[in-house]
């Protein structure tokens, strides 16, 4: 068998496999959140959120609503060196982002079924 025939068979089988994958995965909520930052953000963002009094006061001071904070979480980066990931029950994560050229730091306590926004810092 010549090299060009081998490449043809390979590409034919590869394209059939892609069609099967597209057929089976169509309509499902599949995502590729493999990195630690993406997994942590997704874990926090999909939970019910509760806001502390300090966080609500900061949000009111800067005219932010819960949707804006959720967007900051989704597009933010977790600073694992400042986060406390040792406890088994509730871990504390620090998410950094920027809003209107100001750096925003969000402290979040992530428990099993609840994420508590503890504090918002503007720098």
JSON list of C-alpha atoms in Angstrom, two decimals:
[
{"chain": "A", "resi": 1, "resn": "UNK", "atom": "CA", "xyz": [0.00, 0.00, 0.00]},
{"chain": "A", "resi": 2, "resn": "UNK", "atom": "CA", "xyz": [1.36, 3.37, -0.99]},
{"chain": "A", "resi": 3, "resn": "UNK", "atom": "CA", "xyz": [1.79, 6.26, 1.40]},
{"chain": "A", "resi": 4, "resn": "UNK", "atom": "CA", "xyz": [-0.93, 8.35, -0.28]},
{"chain": "A", "resi": 5, "resn": "UNK", "atom": "CA", "xyz": [-3.43, 5.48, 0.20]},
{"chain": "A", "resi": 6, "resn": "UNK", "atom": "CA", "xyz": [-2.54, 5.20, 3.89]},
{"chain": "A", "resi": 7, "resn": "UNK", "atom": "CA", "xyz": [-3.06, 8.93, 4.35]},
{"chain": "A", "resi": 8, "resn": "UNK", "atom": "CA", "xyz": [-6.40, 8.67, 2.53]},
{"chain": "A", "resi": 9, "resn": "UNK", "atom": "CA", "xyz": [-7.61, 5.83, 4.77]},
{"chain": "A", "resi": 10, "resn": "UNK", "atom": "CA", "xyz": [-6.44, 7.70, 7.86]},
{"chain": "A", "resi": 11, "resn": "UNK", "atom": "CA", "xyz": [-8.22, 10.92, 6.89]},
{"chain": "A", "resi": 12, "resn": "UNK", "atom": "CA", "xyz": [-11.37, 8.99, 5.93]},
{"chain": "A", "resi": 13, "resn": "UNK", "atom": "CA", "xyz": [-11.52, 7.24, 9.31]},
{"chain": "A", "resi": 14, "resn": "UNK", "atom": "CA", "xyz": [-10.66, 10.43, 11.16]},
{"chain": "A", "resi": 15, "resn": "UNK", "atom": "CA", "xyz": [-13.49, 12.34, 9.45]},
{"chain": "A", "resi": 16, "resn": "UNK", "atom": "CA", "xyz": [-16.01, 9.56, 10.20]},
{"chain": "A", "resi": 17, "resn": "UNK", "atom": "CA", "xyz": [-14.92, 9.67, 13.85]},
{"chain": "A", "resi": 18, "resn": "UNK", "atom": "CA", "xyz": [-15.44, 13.44, 13.97]},
{"chain": "A", "resi": 19, "resn": "UNK", "atom": "CA", "xyz": [-18.93, 13.03, 12.53]},
{"chain": "A", "resi": 20, "resn": "UNK", "atom": "CA", "xyz": [-19.79, 10.43, 15.18]},
{"chain": "A", "resi": 21, "resn": "UNK", "atom": "CA", "xyz": [-18.45, 12.68, 17.94]},
{"chain": "A", "resi": 22, "resn": "UNK", "atom": "CA", "xyz": [-20.45, 15.64, 16.64]},
{"chain": "A", "resi": 23, "resn": "UNK", "atom": "CA", "xyz": [-23.57, 13.47, 16.51]},
{"chain": "A", "resi": 24, "resn": "UNK", "atom": "CA", "xyz": [-23.21, 12.05, 20.04]},
{"chain": "A", "resi": 25, "resn": "UNK", "atom": "CA", "xyz": [-22.10, 15.26, 21.74]},
{"chain": "A", "resi": 26, "resn": "UNK", "atom": "CA", "xyz": [-24.67, 17.52, 20.07]},
{"chain": "A", "resi": 27, "resn": "UNK", "atom": "CA", "xyz": [-27.06, 19.07, 22.57]},
{"chain": "A", "resi": 28, "resn": "UNK", "atom": "CA", "xyz": [-25.07, 18.11, 25.65]},
{"chain": "A", "resi": 29, "resn": "UNK", "atom": "CA", "xyz": [-23.47, 20.63, 27.95]},
{"chain": "A", "resi": 30, "resn": "UNK", "atom": "CA", "xyz": [-19.91, 19.46, 27.49]},
{"chain": "A", "resi": 31, "resn": "UNK", "atom": "CA", "xyz": [-17.02, 21.71, 28.33]},
{"chain": "A", "resi": 32, "resn": "UNK", "atom": "CA", "xyz": [-13.25, 21.48, 28.48]},
{"chain": "A", "resi": 33, "resn": "UNK", "atom": "CA", "xyz": [-12.44, 22.86, 31.92]},
{"chain": "A", "resi": 34, "resn": "UNK", "atom": "CA", "xyz": [-9.20, 21.01, 32.56]},
{"chain": "A", "resi": 35, "resn": "UNK", "atom": "CA", "xyz": [-7.02, 23.65, 34.18]},
{"chain": "A", "resi": 36, "resn": "UNK", "atom": "CA", "xyz": [-7.21, 24.34, 37.92]},
{"chain": "A", "resi": 37, "resn": "UNK", "atom": "CA", "xyz": [-8.27, 27.95, 37.33]},
{"chain": "A", "resi": 38, "resn": "UNK", "atom": "CA", "xyz": [-11.15, 26.98, 35.03]},
{"chain": "A", "resi": 39, "resn": "UNK", "atom": "CA", "xyz": [-12.36, 24.17, 37.30]},
{"chain": "A", "resi": 40, "resn": "UNK", "atom": "CA", "xyz": [-12.33, 26.41, 40.37]},
{"chain": "A", "resi": 41, "resn": "UNK", "atom": "CA", "xyz": [-14.12, 29.28, 38.61]},
{"chain": "A", "resi": 42, "resn": "UNK", "atom": "CA", "xyz": [-16.78, 26.92, 37.23]},
{"chain": "A", "resi": 43, "resn": "UNK", "atom": "CA", "xyz": [-17.26, 25.30, 40.63]},
{"chain": "A", "resi": 44, "resn": "UNK", "atom": "CA", "xyz": [-17.79, 28.68, 42.30]},
{"chain": "A", "resi": 45, "resn": "UNK", "atom": "CA", "xyz": [-19.88, 30.22, 39.53]},
{"chain": "A", "resi": 46, "resn": "UNK", "atom": "CA", "xyz": [-22.42, 27.40, 39.39]},
{"chain": "A", "resi": 47, "resn": "UNK", "atom": "CA", "xyz": [-23.19, 27.43, 43.13]},
{"chain": "A", "resi": 48, "resn": "UNK", "atom": "CA", "xyz": [-25.70, 29.57, 44.98]},
{"chain": "A", "resi": 49, "resn": "UNK", "atom": "CA", "xyz": [-23.99, 32.75, 46.11]},
{"chain": "A", "resi": 50, "resn": "UNK", "atom": "CA", "xyz": [-24.42, 34.59, 49.38]},
{"chain": "A", "resi": 51, "resn": "UNK", "atom": "CA", "xyz": [-22.94, 38.06, 49.97]},
{"chain": "A", "resi": 52, "resn": "UNK", "atom": "CA", "xyz": [-21.54, 39.27, 53.29]},
{"chain": "A", "resi": 53, "resn": "UNK", "atom": "CA", "xyz": [-22.47, 42.70, 54.65]},
{"chain": "A", "resi": 54, "resn": "UNK", "atom": "CA", "xyz": [-19.02, 44.04, 53.78]},
{"chain": "A", "resi": 55, "resn": "UNK", "atom": "CA", "xyz": [-19.29, 42.80, 50.20]},
{"chain": "A", "resi": 56, "resn": "UNK", "atom": "CA", "xyz": [-22.78, 44.29, 49.81]},
{"chain": "A", "resi": 57, "resn": "UNK", "atom": "CA", "xyz": [-21.54, 47.64, 51.15]},
{"chain": "A", "resi": 58, "resn": "UNK", "atom": "CA", "xyz": [-18.64, 47.67, 48.68]},
{"chain": "A", "resi": 59, "resn": "UNK", "atom": "CA", "xyz": [-20.97, 46.70, 45.84]},
{"chain": "A", "resi": 60, "resn": "UNK", "atom": "CA", "xyz": [-23.34, 49.53, 46.75]},
{"chain": "A", "resi": 61, "resn": "UNK", "atom": "CA", "xyz": [-20.46, 52.01, 47.01]},
{"chain": "A", "resi": 62, "resn": "UNK", "atom": "CA", "xyz": [-19.21, 51.15, 43.50]},
{"chain": "A", "resi": 63, "resn": "UNK", "atom": "CA", "xyz": [-22.69, 50.70, 41.93]},
{"chain": "A", "resi": 64, "resn": "UNK", "atom": "CA", "xyz": [-22.27, 46.99, 41.27]},
{"chain": "A", "resi": 65, "resn": "UNK", "atom": "CA", "xyz": [-25.02, 44.40, 41.19]},
{"chain": "A", "resi": 66, "resn": "UNK", "atom": "CA", "xyz": [-24.84, 40.63, 41.55]},
{"chain": "A", "resi": 67, "resn": "UNK", "atom": "CA", "xyz": [-24.66, 40.15, 37.78]},
{"chain": "A", "resi": 68, "resn": "UNK", "atom": "CA", "xyz": [-21.54, 42.32, 37.57]},
{"chain": "A", "resi": 69, "resn": "UNK", "atom": "CA", "xyz": [-19.91, 40.34, 40.39]},
{"chain": "A", "resi": 70, "resn": "UNK", "atom": "CA", "xyz": [-20.81, 37.06, 38.65]},
{"chain": "A", "resi": 71, "resn": "UNK", "atom": "CA", "xyz": [-19.22, 38.35, 35.45]},
{"chain": "A", "resi": 72, "resn": "UNK", "atom": "CA", "xyz": [-16.10, 39.34, 37.38]},
{"chain": "A", "resi": 73, "resn": "UNK", "atom": "CA", "xyz": [-15.92, 35.81, 38.80]},
{"chain": "A", "resi": 74, "resn": "UNK", "atom": "CA", "xyz": [-16.40, 34.12, 35.40]},
{"chain": "A", "resi": 75, "resn": "UNK", "atom": "CA", "xyz": [-13.71, 36.21, 33.72]},
{"chain": "A", "resi": 76, "resn": "UNK", "atom": "CA", "xyz": [-11.33, 36.39, 36.68]},
{"chain": "A", "resi": 77, "resn": "UNK", "atom": "CA", "xyz": [-8.16, 34.52, 37.58]},
{"chain": "A", "resi": 78, "resn": "UNK", "atom": "CA", "xyz": [-7.72, 32.58, 40.80]},
{"chain": "A", "resi": 79, "resn": "UNK", "atom": "CA", "xyz": [-4.60, 33.54, 42.75]},
{"chain": "A", "resi": 80, "resn": "UNK", "atom": "CA", "xyz": [-3.75, 30.20, 44.33]},
{"chain": "A", "resi": 81, "resn": "UNK", "atom": "CA", "xyz": [-0.78, 31.59, 46.26]},
{"chain": "A", "resi": 82, "resn": "UNK", "atom": "CA", "xyz": [-3.12, 33.89, 48.23]},
{"chain": "A", "resi": 83, "resn": "UNK", "atom": "CA", "xyz": [-5.93, 31.30, 48.47]},
{"chain": "A", "resi": 84, "resn": "UNK", "atom": "CA", "xyz": [-6.39, 28.86, 51.35]},
{"chain": "A", "resi": 85, "resn": "UNK", "atom": "CA", "xyz": [-7.09, 25.46, 49.79]},
{"chain": "A", "resi": 86, "resn": "UNK", "atom": "CA", "xyz": [-6.08, 23.32, 52.77]},
{"chain": "A", "resi": 87, "resn": "UNK", "atom": "CA", "xyz": [-9.40, 22.96, 54.69]},
{"chain": "A", "resi": 88, "resn": "UNK", "atom": "CA", "xyz": [-11.63, 20.03, 53.78]},
{"chain": "A", "resi": 89, "resn": "UNK", "atom": "CA", "xyz": [-15.01, 21.72, 54.28]},
{"chain": "A", "resi": 90, "resn": "UNK", "atom": "CA", "xyz": [-14.76, 25.33, 53.03]},
{"chain": "A", "resi": 91, "resn": "UNK", "atom": "CA", "xyz": [-11.85, 26.61, 50.98]},
{"chain": "A", "resi": 92, "resn": "UNK", "atom": "CA", "xyz": [-11.13, 30.31, 50.53]},
{"chain": "A", "resi": 93, "resn": "UNK", "atom": "CA", "xyz": [-10.21, 31.54, 47.07]},
{"chain": "A", "resi": 94, "resn": "UNK", "atom": "CA", "xyz": [-8.92, 34.92, 45.91]},
{"chain": "A", "resi": 95, "resn": "UNK", "atom": "CA", "xyz": [-10.10, 35.90, 42.43]},
{"chain": "A", "resi": 96, "resn": "UNK", "atom": "CA", "xyz": [-8.46, 38.83, 40.69]},
{"chain": "A", "resi": 97, "resn": "UNK", "atom": "CA", "xyz": [-9.91, 40.81, 37.80]},
{"chain": "A", "resi": 98, "resn": "UNK", "atom": "CA", "xyz": [-10.14, 44.38, 36.54]},
{"chain": "A", "resi": 99, "resn": "UNK", "atom": "CA", "xyz": [-13.11, 46.70, 36.13]},
{"chain": "A", "resi": 100, "resn": "UNK", "atom": "CA", "xyz": [-12.81, 50.10, 34.46]},
{"chain": "A", "resi": 101, "resn": "UNK", "atom": "CA", "xyz": [-9.01, 50.17, 34.89]},
{"chain": "A", "resi": 102, "resn": "UNK", "atom": "CA", "xyz": [-9.32, 49.32, 38.61]},
{"chain": "A", "resi": 103, "resn": "UNK", "atom": "CA", "xyz": [-8.05, 46.03, 39.95]},
{"chain": "A", "resi": 104, "resn": "UNK", "atom": "CA", "xyz": [-10.75, 44.05, 41.77]},
{"chain": "A", "resi": 105, "resn": "UNK", "atom": "CA", "xyz": [-9.94, 41.30, 44.27]},
{"chain": "A", "resi": 106, "resn": "UNK", "atom": "CA", "xyz": [-12.77, 39.04, 45.41]},
{"chain": "A", "resi": 107, "resn": "UNK", "atom": "CA", "xyz": [-12.44, 36.79, 48.47]},
{"chain": "A", "resi": 108, "resn": "UNK", "atom": "CA", "xyz": [-14.78, 33.81, 48.20]},
{"chain": "A", "resi": 109, "resn": "UNK", "atom": "CA", "xyz": [-15.44, 31.06, 50.72]},
{"chain": "A", "resi": 110, "resn": "UNK", "atom": "CA", "xyz": [-16.34, 27.98, 48.69]},
{"chain": "A", "resi": 111, "resn": "UNK", "atom": "CA", "xyz": [-18.27, 25.31, 50.61]},
{"chain": "A", "resi": 112, "resn": "UNK", "atom": "CA", "xyz": [-20.05, 22.18, 49.35]},
{"chain": "A", "resi": 113, "resn": "UNK", "atom": "CA", "xyz": [-23.29, 23.78, 48.20]},
{"chain": "A", "resi": 114, "resn": "UNK", "atom": "CA", "xyz": [-22.74, 27.48, 48.84]},
{"chain": "A", "resi": 115, "resn": "UNK", "atom": "CA", "xyz": [-20.26, 30.15, 47.76]},
{"chain": "A", "resi": 116, "resn": "UNK", "atom": "CA", "xyz": [-20.00, 33.16, 50.05]},
{"chain": "A", "resi": 117, "resn": "UNK", "atom": "CA", "xyz": [-18.56, 36.38, 48.64]},
{"chain": "A", "resi": 118, "resn": "UNK", "atom": "CA", "xyz": [-16.76, 37.56, 51.76]},
{"chain": "A", "resi": 119, "resn": "UNK", "atom": "CA", "xyz": [-15.03, 40.71, 50.56]},
{"chain": "A", "resi": 120, "resn": "UNK", "atom": "CA", "xyz": [-14.48, 42.88, 47.48]},
{"chain": "A", "resi": 121, "resn": "UNK", "atom": "CA", "xyz": [-11.31, 45.01, 47.26]},
{"chain": "A", "resi": 122, "resn": "UNK", "atom": "CA", "xyz": [-10.77, 47.78, 44.75]},
{"chain": "A", "resi": 123, "resn": "UNK", "atom": "CA", "xyz": [-7.19, 48.92, 44.14]}
]
